[in-house]
Coordinates of C-alpha atoms in Angstrom, one line a residue:
X1 CA -9.3 -10.1 -6.5
X2 CA -6.6 -7.4 -6.6
X3 CA -6.8 -4.7 -3.9
X4 CA -7.7 -1.2 -5.1
X5 CA -4.7 1.1 -5.0
X6 CA -4.8 3.7 -2.2
X7 CA -5.3 7.3 -3.2
X8 CA -4.5 10.7 -1.7
X9 CA -7.3 12.2 0.4
X10 CA -7.3 15.2 -2.0
X11 CA -5.2 16.8 -4.8
X12 CA -4.0 19.3 -2.2
X13 CA -2.4 16.5 -0.2
X14 CA -0.5 15.3 -3.2
X15 CA 0.7 18.8 -4.0
X16 CA 1.8 19.4 -0.4
X17 CA 3.6 16.0 -0.3
X18 CA 5.5 16.9 -3.5
X19 CA 6.3 20.4 -2.1
X20 CA 7.4 18.9 1.2
X21 CA 9.7 16.5 -0.6
X22 CA 11.1 19.0 -3.1
X23 CA 11.6 21.9 -0.8
X24 CA 14.4 20.7 1.5
X25 CA 17.6 21.6 3.1
X26 CA 19.2 22.4 -0.3
X27 CA 16.9 25.4 -0.7
X28 CA 18.2 26.8 2.5
X29 CA 21.9 26.0 2.4
X30 CA 22.8 25.4 -1.2
X31 CA 21.0 28.1 -3.3
X32 CA 22.1 31.1 -1.1
X33 CA 25.7 29.8 -1.5
X34 CA 25.4 29.7 -5.3
X35 CA 23.9 33.2 -5.4
X36 CA 26.9 34.4 -3.4
X37 CA 29.3 32.6 -5.7
X38 CA 27.9 33.6 -9.0
X39 CA 27.1 37.3 -9.0
X40 CA 24.2 37.6 -6.5
X41 CA 21.0 38.5 -8.4
X42 CA 22.6 37.7 -11.8
X43 CA 22.5 34.0 -10.9
X44 CA 18.7 34.1 -11.1
X45 CA 18.9 34.4 -14.9
X46 CA 20.5 31.0 -15.6
X47 CA 18.5 29.6 -12.6
X48 CA 15.1 30.6 -14.0
X49 CA 16.0 29.5 -17.6
X50 CA 17.0 26.1 -16.3
X51 CA 13.8 25.9 -14.4
X52 CA 11.9 26.3 -17.7
X53 CA 14.0 24.0 -19.9
X54 CA 14.9 21.3 -17.4
X55 CA 13.0 21.5 -14.1
X56 CA 9.4 21.7 -15.1
X57 CA 9.6 19.3 -18.1
X58 CA 11.3 16.5 -16.2
X59 CA 9.1 16.9 -13.1
X60 CA 6.0 16.7 -15.4
X61 CA 7.5 13.6 -17.1
X62 CA 8.0 11.7 -13.8
X63 CA 4.6 12.7 -12.4
X64 CA 2.9 11.6 -15.7
X65 CA 4.7 8.2 -15.7
X66 CA 3.7 7.5 -12.1
X67 CA 0.0 8.6 -12.6
X68 CA -0.3 6.7 -15.9
X69 CA 1.3 3.4 -14.8
X70 CA -0.1 3.6 -11.2
X71 CA 2.9 1.7 -9.8
X72 CA 6.2 2.5 -8.0
X73 CA 9.4 3.2 -9.9
X74 CA 10.3 -0.4 -10.6
X75 CA 6.8 -1.4 -11.8
X76 CA 6.3 1.8 -13.8
X77 CA 9.4 1.4 -15.9
X78 CA 8.8 -2.4 -16.4
X79 CA 5.3 -1.4 -17.7
X80 CA 6.9 0.9 -20.2
X81 CA 9.3 -1.8 -21.3
X82 CA 10.5 -5.0 -19.6
X83 CA 14.0 -4.0 -20.5
X84 CA 13.8 -0.9 -18.3
X85 CA 13.2 -2.6 -15.0
X86 CA 16.8 -1.8 -14.1
X87 CA 16.0 1.9 -14.2
X88 CA 13.4 1.5 -11.5
X89 CA 15.8 -0.6 -9.4
X90 CA 18.5 2.0 -9.8
X91 CA 16.1 4.7 -8.6
X92 CA 15.2 2.7 -5.5
X93 CA 18.8 2.0 -4.7
X94 CA 19.6 5.7 -5.0
X95 CA 16.7 6.6 -2.7
X96 CA 17.9 4.0 -0.2
X97 CA 21.4 5.6 -0.2
X98 CA 19.8 9.1 0.2
X99 CA 17.6 8.0 3.1
X100 CA 20.5 6.4 4.9
X101 CA 22.6 9.5 5.1
X102 CA 19.9 12.2 4.9
X103 CA 18.3 11.3 8.2
X104 CA 21.7 11.8 9.8
X105 CA 21.2 15.5 9.1
X106 CA 17.9 15.3 11.0
X107 CA 19.8 13.6 13.9
X108 CA 22.1 16.6 14.0
X109 CA 19.1 18.9 14.0
X110 CA 17.7 17.1 17.0
X111 CA 21.0 17.4 18.8
X112 CA 21.1 21.1 18.2
X113 CA 17.4 21.5 19.1
X114 CA 17.9 19.9 22.5
X115 CA 20.9 22.1 23.2
X116 CA 19.0 25.2 22.2
X117 CA 17.1 25.3 25.5
X118 CA 20.4 26.0 27.4
X119 CA 21.2 29.4 28.7
X120 CA 23.7 30.5 27.5
X121 CA 23.8 28.5 24.2
X122 CA 26.6 25.9 24.5
X123 CA 28.2 27.2 21.2
X124 CA 28.2 30.8 22.4
X125 CA 31.5 30.6 24.2
X126 CA 34.6 28.4 24.4
X127 CA 34.8 25.9 27.3
X128 CA 37.6 26.2 29.9
X129 CA 40.7 24.0 29.5
X130 CA 41.5 21.0 31.7
X131 CA 43.2 23.0 34.5
X132 CA 40.6 25.8 34.2
X133 CA 43.2 28.5 33.7
X134 CA 42.0 29.6 30.3
X135 CA 39.9 28.6 27.3
X136 CA 40.3 25.3 25.4
X137 CA 43.2 25.7 22.9
X138 CA 41.4 24.1 20.0
X139 CA 38.4 26.3 20.5
X140 CA 40.5 29.5 20.7
X141 CA 42.2 28.6 17.4
X142 CA 38.9 28.0 15.7
X143 CA 35.7 29.6 17.1
X144 CA 33.1 28.6 19.6
X145 CA 30.6 27.6 16.9
X146 CA 33.2 25.5 15.0
X147 CA 34.4 23.9 18.2
X148 CA 30.8 22.9 19.2
X149 CA 30.2 21.4 15.7
X150 CA 33.5 19.6 15.1
X151 CA 34.4 18.6 18.6
X152 CA 31.3 18.5 20.8
X153 CA 28.9 17.3 18.2
X154 CA 30.9 15.2 15.8
X155 CA 33.9 14.6 18.0
X156 CA 35.6 14.3 14.6
X157 CA 38.8 12.3 14.1
X158 CA 41.8 13.7 12.3
X159 CA 41.4 11.5 9.3
X160 CA 39.1 9.0 7.7
X161 CA 41.4 6.2 8.6
X162 CA 40.8 6.8 12.4
X163 CA 37.3 5.5 12.6
X164 CA 36.9 6.0 16.4
X165 CA 34.0 5.0 18.5
X166 CA 30.2 5.5 18.0
X167 CA 29.0 8.8 19.5
X168 CA 26.1 7.4 21.6
X169 CA 24.4 10.8 21.9
X170 CA 24.2 11.2 18.1
X171 CA 23.3 7.5 17.7
X172 CA 20.2 8.1 20.0
X173 CA 19.3 11.2 18.0
X174 CA 19.5 9.1 14.8
X175 CA 17.2 6.4 16.4
X176 CA 14.8 9.1 17.3
X177 CA 14.8 10.5 13.8
X178 CA 14.1 7.1 12.3
X179 CA 11.3 6.5 14.8
X180 CA 9.7 9.7 13.8
X181 CA 10.0 8.8 10.1
X182 CA 8.4 5.4 10.8
X183 CA 5.4 7.0 12.6
X184 CA 4.9 9.3 9.6
X185 CA 5.0 6.5 6.9
X186 CA 3.3 3.8 9.0
X187 CA -0.1 4.0 7.3
X188 CA 1.1 4.9 3.8
X189 CA -0.6 7.8 2.0
X190 CA -3.2 8.0 4.8
X191 CA -0.5 9.1 7.3
X192 CA 1.9 10.7 4.8
X193 CA -0.8 13.0 3.4
X194 CA -1.7 14.4 6.8
X195 CA 1.9 14.8 7.9
X196 CA 2.6 16.8 4.6
X197 CA 0.3 19.6 5.9
X198 CA 2.8 20.2 8.7
X199 CA 6.1 19.5 6.8
X200 CA 5.1 21.6 3.8
X201 CA 3.5 24.6 5.5
X202 CA 5.3 25.0 8.8
X203 CA 8.7 25.9 7.4
X204 CA 7.2 28.9 5.6
X205 CA 5.8 30.2 8.9
X206 CA 9.2 30.0 10.5
X207 CA 10.9 31.5 7.4
X208 CA 8.5 34.4 7.6
X209 CA 9.2 35.0 11.3
X210 CA 12.9 34.8 10.5
X211 CA 12.5 37.3 7.6
X212 CA 10.8 39.8 9.9
X213 CA 13.4 39.4 12.5
X214 CA 16.3 39.3 10.0
X215 CA 15.2 42.6 8.4
X216 CA 15.2 44.3 11.8
X217 CA 18.8 43.2 12.6
X218 CA 21.6 45.7 12.5
X219 CA 23.5 45.2 9.3
X220 CA 20.9 43.1 7.5
X221 CA 20.8 45.6 4.7
X222 CA 24.5 44.9 4.0
X223 CA 23.7 41.3 3.3
X224 CA 20.7 42.1 1.1
X225 CA 22.8 44.6 -0.9
X226 CA 25.5 41.9 -1.3
X227 CA 22.9 39.4 -2.6
X228 CA 21.2 41.6 -5.1
X229 CA 24.2 43.8 -6.3
X230 CA 25.9 42.4 -9.4
X231 CA 29.6 41.5 -8.8
X232 CA 31.3 43.0 -11.9
X233 CA 34.9 44.1 -12.0
X234 CA 34.4 47.0 -11.3
X235 CA 30.9 46.7 -9.9
X236 CA 28.4 48.2 -12.3
X237 CA 24.6 48.4 -12.5
X238 CA 22.6 45.8 -14.5
X239 CA 23.4 42.3 -15.4
X240 CA 27.1 41.2 -15.6
X241 CA 28.0 39.4 -18.8
X242 CA 31.0 38.0 -17.0
X243 CA 28.9 35.8 -14.8
X244 CA 26.3 35.0 -17.5
X245 CA 29.2 33.9 -19.8
X246 CA 30.6 31.7 -17.0
X247 CA 29.7 28.0 -17.9
X248 CA 30.0 26.9 -14.3
X249 CA 27.1 29.3 -13.3
X250 CA 24.9 27.6 -15.8
X251 CA 26.0 24.1 -14.8
X252 CA 25.4 24.9 -11.1
X253 CA 22.0 26.4 -11.9
X254 CA 21.0 23.3 -13.8
X255 CA 22.3 21.1 -11.1
X256 CA 20.5 23.0 -8.4
X257 CA 17.2 22.8 -10.2
X258 CA 17.7 19.1 -10.9
X259 CA 18.6 18.0 -7.4
X260 CA 16.3 20.4 -5.5
X261 CA 13.2 18.9 -7.3
X262 CA 14.3 15.4 -6.3
X263 CA 14.3 14.0 -9.8
X264 CA 15.4 10.5 -10.6
X265 CA 14.9 9.0 -7.1
X266 CA 11.5 7.5 -7.9
X267 CA 9.8 9.4 -5.1
X268 CA 7.8 11.6 -7.5
X269 CA 6.7 8.6 -9.5
X270 CA 5.6 6.9 -6.2
X271 CA 3.6 9.9 -5.1
X272 CA 1.9 10.3 -8.5
X273 CA 1.0 6.6 -8.6
X274 CA -1.6 7.3 -5.8
X275 CA -3.3 10.0 -7.8
X276 CA -6.7 9.7 -9.4
X277 CA -6.0 8.8 -13.1
X278 CA -7.8 12.0 -14.2
X279 CA -5.7 14.3 -12.0
X280 CA -4.2 17.3 -13.8
X281 CA -0.5 16.5 -13.1
X282 CA 0.7 19.1 -15.6
X283 CA -0.8 21.9 -13.5
X284 CA 0.7 20.4 -10.4
X285 CA 4.1 20.0 -11.9
X286 CA 4.2 23.7 -12.7
X287 CA 2.9 24.6 -9.3
X288 CA 5.5 22.5 -7.4
X289 CA 8.3 23.8 -9.6
X290 CA 7.4 27.4 -9.1
X291 CA 6.9 27.0 -5.3
X292 CA 10.3 25.2 -5.0
X293 CA 12.2 28.0 -6.9
X294 CA 10.3 30.7 -5.1
X295 CA 11.2 29.1 -1.7
X296 CA 14.9 29.1 -2.7
X297 CA 14.8 32.8 -3.5
X298 CA 12.7 33.6 -0.4
X299 CA 15.1 31.6 1.9
X300 CA 18.1 33.4 0.3
X301 CA 16.6 36.8 1.4
X302 CA 16.3 35.4 4.9
X303 CA 19.8 33.9 4.8
X304 CA 21.5 37.0 3.5
X305 CA 19.7 39.3 6.0
X306 CA 21.1 37.2 8.8
X307 CA 24.4 36.8 7.0
X308 CA 24.6 40.6 6.8
X309 CA 24.0 40.9 10.5
X310 CA 26.8 38.3 11.2
X311 CA 29.2 40.0 8.9
X312 CA 28.5 43.5 10.3
X313 CA 28.8 42.2 13.9
X314 CA 32.2 40.6 13.1
X315 CA 33.4 43.7 11.2
X316 CA 32.4 46.1 14.0
X317 CA 34.0 43.8 16.6
X318 CA 37.2 43.7 14.6
X319 CA 37.2 47.5 14.3
X320 CA 36.5 48.0 18.0
X321 CA 39.4 45.6 18.9
X322 CA 41.8 47.6 16.7
X323 CA 40.6 50.9 18.1
X324 CA 41.1 49.7 21.7
X325 CA 44.6 48.4 20.9
X326 CA 45.7 51.7 19.2
X327 CA 44.1 53.8 22.0
X328 CA 45.9 51.9 24.7
X329 CA 49.2 51.7 22.8
X330 CA 49.5 55.3 21.8
X331 CA 47.6 56.7 24.9
X332 CA 44.9 58.4 22.7
X333 CA 41.9 60.1 24.1
X334 CA 38.8 57.9 24.5
X335 CA 36.4 58.4 21.7
X336 CA 39.0 60.0 19.4
X337 CA 39.3 57.0 17.2
X338 CA 36.2 55.9 15.3
X339 CA 35.5 53.6 12.4
X340 CA 35.3 56.6 10.0
X341 CA 38.8 58.0 10.8
X342 CA 40.6 54.8 11.6
X343 CA 42.5 54.4 8.4
X344 CA 43.5 58.0 8.4
X345 CA 44.8 57.9 12.0
X346 CA 46.7 54.6 11.3
X347 CA 48.6 56.3 8.5
X348 CA 49.4 59.2 10.8
X349 CA 50.6 57.0 13.6
X350 CA 52.7 54.9 11.1
X351 CA 54.5 58.1 9.9
X352 CA 54.8 59.9 13.3
X353 CA 55.8 56.8 15.4
X354 CA 57.3 54.3 13.0
X355 CA 59.1 52.3 15.7
X356 CA 56.2 51.9 18.1
X357 CA 53.7 51.3 15.2
X358 CA 55.9 48.5 13.7
X359 CA 55.7 46.7 17.1
X360 CA 52.0 46.8 17.2
X361 CA 51.4 46.2 13.5
X362 CA 51.4 42.3 13.7
X363 CA 48.5 42.6 16.3
X364 CA 46.4 44.8 14.0
X365 CA 43.7 42.8 12.2
X366 CA 42.7 43.8 8.7
X367 CA 39.0 44.6 9.1
X368 CA 36.8 44.5 6.0
X369 CA 33.1 44.2 5.7
X370 CA 33.4 43.0 2.1
X371 CA 35.7 40.2 3.1
X372 CA 33.3 39.1 5.8
X373 CA 30.5 39.0 3.2
X374 CA 32.6 37.2 0.7
X375 CA 33.1 34.1 2.9
X376 CA 31.1 31.6 0.9
X377 CA 29.8 28.7 2.9
X378 CA 27.4 26.0 2.0
X379 CA 25.9 22.7 3.4
X380 CA 26.5 21.8 7.0
X381 CA 28.9 24.7 7.4
X382 CA 26.1 27.2 6.7
X383 CA 23.5 25.4 8.8
X384 CA 25.5 24.5 11.8
X385 CA 28.3 27.1 12.0
X386 CA 27.4 30.3 10.2
X387 CA 23.7 30.4 11.3
X388 CA 24.6 29.4 14.9
X389 CA 27.2 32.1 15.0
X390 CA 24.6 34.7 14.0
X391 CA 22.0 33.3 16.4
X392 CA 24.2 33.4 19.4
X393 CA 24.5 37.2 19.0
X394 CA 20.7 37.8 18.8
X395 CA 18.6 38.8 21.7
X396 CA 16.6 35.9 23.2
X397 CA 19.0 33.6 21.2
X398 CA 17.4 30.4 22.7
X399 CA 14.1 31.2 21.0
X400 CA 15.6 31.9 17.6
X401 CA 17.7 28.7 17.9
X402 CA 14.7 26.6 18.7
X403 CA 12.7 28.0 15.8
X404 CA 15.6 27.6 13.3
X405 CA 16.4 23.9 14.2
X406 CA 12.7 23.1 14.4
X407 CA 12.4 24.5 10.8
X408 CA 15.4 22.4 9.6
X409 CA 13.8 19.3 11.1
X410 CA 10.5 19.9 9.4
X411 CA 12.3 20.4 6.1
X412 CA 14.4 17.3 6.6
X413 CA 11.4 15.2 7.6
X414 CA 9.4 16.3 4.6
X415 CA 12.1 15.2 2.3
X416 CA 12.5 11.9 4.1
X417 CA 8.8 11.1 3.5
X418 CA 9.6 11.2 -0.3
X419 CA 12.9 9.4 0.1
X420 CA 11.3 6.4 1.9
X421 CA 8.2 6.5 -0.4
X422 CA 10.2 5.4 -3.4
X423 CA 11.6 2.4 -1.5
X424 CA 8.3 1.5 0.2
X425 CA 6.0 1.8 -2.8
X426 CA 8.3 -0.5 -4.9
X427 CA 8.4 -3.1 -2.0
X428 CA 4.6 -3.0 -1.3
X429 CA 3.9 -3.2 -5.0
X430 CA 5.8 -6.5 -5.1
X431 CA 3.3 -9.3 -4.6
X432 CA 6.0 -11.6 -3.4
X433 CA 6.8 -9.3 -0.5
X434 CA 3.4 -7.8 0.3
X435 CA 1.8 -11.2 0.4
X436 CA 4.0 -12.3 3.3
X437 CA 4.4 -9.0 5.2
X438 CA 1.9 -6.2 6.0
X439 CA 3.0 -2.7 5.0
X440 CA 3.6 -1.7 8.6
X441 CA 6.2 -4.5 8.9
X442 CA 7.8 -3.5 5.6
X443 CA 8.1 0.1 6.7
X444 CA 9.6 -1.0 10.0
X445 CA 12.2 -3.2 8.3
X446 CA 13.2 -0.4 5.9
X447 CA 13.6 2.1 8.7
X448 CA 15.5 -0.5 10.9
X449 CA 18.0 -1.4 8.1
X450 CA 18.6 2.3 7.2
X451 CA 19.1 3.2 10.9
X452 CA 21.6 0.4 11.4
X453 CA 23.6 1.4 8.4
X454 CA 23.4 5.1 9.4
X455 CA 25.2 4.3 12.6
X456 CA 28.4 4.4 10.5
X457 CA 27.9 8.2 10.2
X458 CA 27.9 8.5 14.0
X459 CA 31.5 7.3 14.3
X460 CA 34.3 9.8 14.9
X461 CA 35.1 9.5 11.2
X462 CA 31.5 9.3 10.3
X463 CA 31.3 12.8 8.8
X464 CA 34.0 11.9 6.3
X465 CA 31.9 8.9 5.1
X466 CA 28.8 11.2 5.1
X467 CA 30.6 13.5 2.6
X468 CA 31.5 10.5 0.4
X469 CA 27.9 9.3 0.1
X470 CA 26.6 12.9 -0.3
X471 CA 29.2 13.8 -3.0
X472 CA 29.4 10.6 -5.0
X473 CA 26.6 8.1 -4.5
X474 CA 23.8 10.1 -6.2
X475 CA 25.4 12.5 -8.7
X476 CA 26.5 10.8 -11.9
X477 CA 24.2 7.8 -11.4
X478 CA 21.2 10.1 -10.9
X479 CA 21.9 12.1 -14.1
X480 CA 22.2 8.9 -16.1
X481 CA 19.0 7.5 -14.6
X482 CA 16.9 10.6 -15.6
X483 CA 18.5 10.6 -19.0
X484 CA 17.5 7.0 -19.6
X485 CA 14.0 7.8 -18.3
X486 CA 13.6 10.7 -20.8
X487 CA 14.9 8.7 -23.7
X488 CA 12.8 5.7 -22.8
X489 CA 9.5 7.7 -22.7
X490 CA 10.2 9.5 -26.0
X491 CA 11.9 6.8 -28.1
X492 CA 11.1 3.4 -26.5
X493 CA 7.5 3.9 -25.3
X494 CA 7.0 6.5 -28.0
X495 CA 6.3 10.2 -27.6
X496 CA 3.1 10.0 -29.7
X497 CA 1.8 7.1 -27.6
X498 CA 2.6 8.9 -24.4
X499 CA 0.9 12.0 -25.7
X500 CA -2.3 10.0 -26.3
X501 CA -2.1 8.6 -22.8
X502 CA -1.8 12.1 -21.3
X503 CA -4.7 13.3 -23.4
X504 CA -6.8 10.4 -22.2
X505 CA -6.0 11.2 -18.6
X506 CA -6.4 15.0 -18.7
X507 CA -8.5 15.6 -21.8
X508 CA -5.9 18.2 -22.9
X509 CA -3.6 17.9 -25.9
X510 CA 0.1 18.0 -25.1
X511 CA 1.7 21.4 -26.2
X512 CA 4.7 21.7 -28.4
X513 CA 6.7 23.0 -25.4
X514 CA 6.6 19.8 -23.5
X515 CA 7.3 17.7 -26.5
X516 CA 10.3 19.8 -27.6
X517 CA 11.8 19.7 -24.0
X518 CA 11.3 16.0 -23.6
X519 CA 12.5 14.9 -27.1
X520 CA 15.5 17.2 -27.5
X521 CA 16.4 20.0 -25.0
X522 CA 16.2 18.1 -21.7
X523 CA 18.2 15.1 -22.9
X524 CA 20.9 17.3 -24.4
X525 CA 21.1 19.2 -21.2
X526 CA 21.4 16.0 -19.1
X527 CA 24.2 14.7 -21.4
X528 CA 26.0 18.0 -21.0
X529 CA 25.7 17.8 -17.2
X530 CA 26.9 14.2 -17.2
X531 CA 30.0 15.0 -19.4
X532 CA 30.8 18.0 -17.2
X533 CA 30.8 16.0 -14.0
X534 CA 32.6 13.1 -15.5
X535 CA 35.3 15.4 -16.9
X536 CA 35.5 17.3 -13.6
X537 CA 36.1 14.1 -11.7
X538 CA 38.8 13.0 -14.2
X539 CA 40.6 16.3 -14.2
X540 CA 40.5 16.6 -10.4
X541 CA 43.1 13.8 -10.3
X542 CA 43.5 12.4 -6.8
X543 CA 40.3 12.5 -4.8
X544 CA 40.6 14.7 -1.7
X545 CA 38.5 15.4 1.4
X546 CA 38.5 18.1 4.1
X547 CA 39.8 16.8 7.4
X548 CA 39.6 18.7 10.7
X549 CA 43.0 19.6 12.1
X550 CA 42.6 20.2 15.9
X551 CA 46.1 21.7 16.3
X552 CA 45.4 24.4 13.8
X553 CA 41.6 24.8 14.3
X554 CA 40.6 24.6 10.7
X555 CA 40.1 22.1 7.8
X556 CA 42.9 20.8 5.8
X557 CA 42.9 18.9 2.4
X558 CA 43.9 15.2 2.5
X559 CA 44.0 12.4 -0.1
X560 CA 41.4 9.7 0.2
X561 CA 43.0 6.3 1.0
X562 CA 42.9 3.6 -1.7
X563 CA 40.1 1.7 0.0
X564 CA 37.9 4.8 0.2
X565 CA 38.4 5.4 -3.5
X566 CA 37.3 1.8 -4.2
X567 CA 34.2 2.3 -2.0
X568 CA 33.4 5.5 -4.0
X569 CA 33.7 3.6 -7.2
X570 CA 31.4 0.8 -5.9
X571 CA 28.8 3.4 -4.7
X572 CA 28.7 5.0 -8.1
X573 CA 28.4 1.7 -9.9
X574 CA 26.1 -0.2 -7.5
X575 CA 23.0 1.6 -8.6
X576 CA 23.5 2.3 -12.3
X577 CA 24.8 -1.3 -13.0
X578 CA 21.2 -2.5 -12.7
X579 CA 20.2 -0.7 -15.9
X580 CA 22.3 -2.8 -18.3
X581 CA 22.1 -6.0 -16.1
X582 CA 18.3 -6.1 -16.1
X583 CA 18.1 -5.3 -19.8
X584 CA 20.6 -8.0 -20.6
X585 CA 18.8 -10.5 -18.4
X586 CA 15.5 -9.7 -20.0
X587 CA 17.0 -10.1 -23.5
X588 CA 18.5 -13.5 -22.6
X589 CA 15.2 -14.8 -21.1
X590 CA 13.3 -13.7 -24.1
X591 CA 15.7 -15.4 -26.4
X592 CA 15.6 -18.6 -24.4
X593 CA 11.8 -18.5 -24.3
X594 CA 11.7 -17.9 -28.0
X595 CA 14.0 -20.8 -28.6
X596 CA 11.8 -23.2 -26.6
X597 CA 8.7 -22.2 -28.5
X598 CA 10.1 -22.6 -32.0
X599 CA 8.1 -25.4 -33.7
X600 CA 9.9 -28.5 -34.8
X601 CA 9.8 -29.2 -38.5

C-alpha cells in the first residue's frame, strides 16, 4: 500500500515556507541597486506592472501544478505529459546548481558574523605592514572594508587561472552552513515548516530595527531623497518619461520579479505538492507575491537610509580633509573655512595665490555628496563592502554588525530550504531511490555532494567561479524552463482542462485575468526576456570578468580563458538539454512499443 503523502501542519506553514524561499538576498542587495540605477521611485512603475502581468500569474501556475499533481517537479511534469519529464529534470538540475553556490554566501555570512564580535571590527581599519612602519599598501590603495573582503576573507587570486589553495576557514564555515541546512530539512515538511517560522519572520524584525536605527542616522534623509526623487535631466517632479521609456528598466523589472520569486526551480511545485488538495493556492500566490514585493521596497528604504549615512559621512570627511589642508597651507584662522563657504574661498585663493594654490591643487579632492550617492553597487559588493563600511562608523558597531549578518543568514537559510526541497522531493518521490534509502540518508547525501562541490568556491580563485555559476548557470535555462512550463499547461495539458482541475480543487471558476496571462501575456514576456538576454550575450562579444588587482587596489576587467568559456557553455546546456532529450527518448520508446504491439496479418 502506497504511503500517504506528508502535508504541511497548517496553511500558514506553507505560506511562510514560500515567503521564506522567495524573500531572499536579492530583495536586499539587488532591488535597491535597480532603484538607484533606474530613476529611484520611477522604477516602481515597471516593477509593479511586471508583478501583475508576470509574477503573480506564473507563481499561481507553479503552485497549482504542484498541488494538483501532488508530486515533485519531475513527477508533476511527467503527469502532465510523459514528454515533459525533461522539464522537471532541468528544474532539479538548476536547483542543484543554485544550492551549490548559494550556500557559499551563507558561509561568508558566518565568517562575518564570527568576526562581528571583535572590538574594533576587523574591517574598520587597515592592518600594519610587515615591518610595522605603516599600513598595508594594498589596503591603503583600496579601503579597509574592501581589503577585509578581498584579501582577508576571499584571499582572492589575481586571475581565474591562479586557482590557489582552499581557504580552510571559509571551508569550515561552508561545512557549518550545510550542517545547518541538513538539520532544517532532516524531517521533511515536519522540520521545514517549523523552521519557516524563524526564517520567514525573523528578518522582518531585524529590518524593522535597522529601519528605526537608519532613520536616526545623520544623513539618512539624503539617501531617502535620492531613492524617491526622480532622476530627470534636469530633475523635475513627477514621473520621468526618460526612465519609463528605457527598455532596460522594464527588462530588469521583469527579471527582478522573475528571479526573486524563485520561479522555474521546482521548489514552489515541491512545496505545493504537500498541500491539502482543497487549499486555496490562488489566494496564497497573491499573498506571497505581494509580501515579496513589499519586502523589496521596505528593504530599499532601510538600505538607502544607511546608504545616505555612509555617503554623508564620506562627503563630510572629504570636506574636512580639504578644509584642514587649505587651513594649514594658507595659514587660515581655525573655523574660518566651512562647508558652506569652501568653494568661494577656493576661488579666492586660486586668484590671490595662484602659484601656491597650483602646488596644493593635486592634493585637493573633489567632494560631492551626489557622486557618493550615485555609486551604484549590488550583490556581494553591497552586502559585504558598502554595508560594512556604514556599520563600522555606527555607535556600538558590533551590535549592528551581528544583527545585520544574522539577518543575512536567516534570509539565506530560508532560500536554501526551498532550493533543497526541489531536489529532495524529486528524489524521495522516486520509488527506486526511496525504497532503498530513508529520507534522512537522501538528505544527507544531497548536502554532502553539494558541500563537496562547493569547496571549489573556497579556493583563492573561487569567487571567479562563483560569479560564473551565478551569472550563467540559471539565467537563460531558467527562462526557457518556465516558458515551456507555461506553454505545456495551456497548450499540451489544455487550459480548459486545467481550469476544470482548479475549479474542482477550490470550488471557484478561473477568472479571465489568469487565463489571459497564462495563454498569451506571460509567454510573450518570457520570449522577450529570452531574446534580450541571448542578444545581450551575443553582442557582448568576448566574455569578461572582474579580477582583483592588488597593486592598484581595485577591480579590473579581464577576458575569460577558453576553458572557462567552454565550462560556461556546458553549464548553460547541461540543464536545458534534458527537455529535448527526454521528449525524444519518450517518442522513440512509444514508437518501439507501438511497433511491437502491431498485430500480424
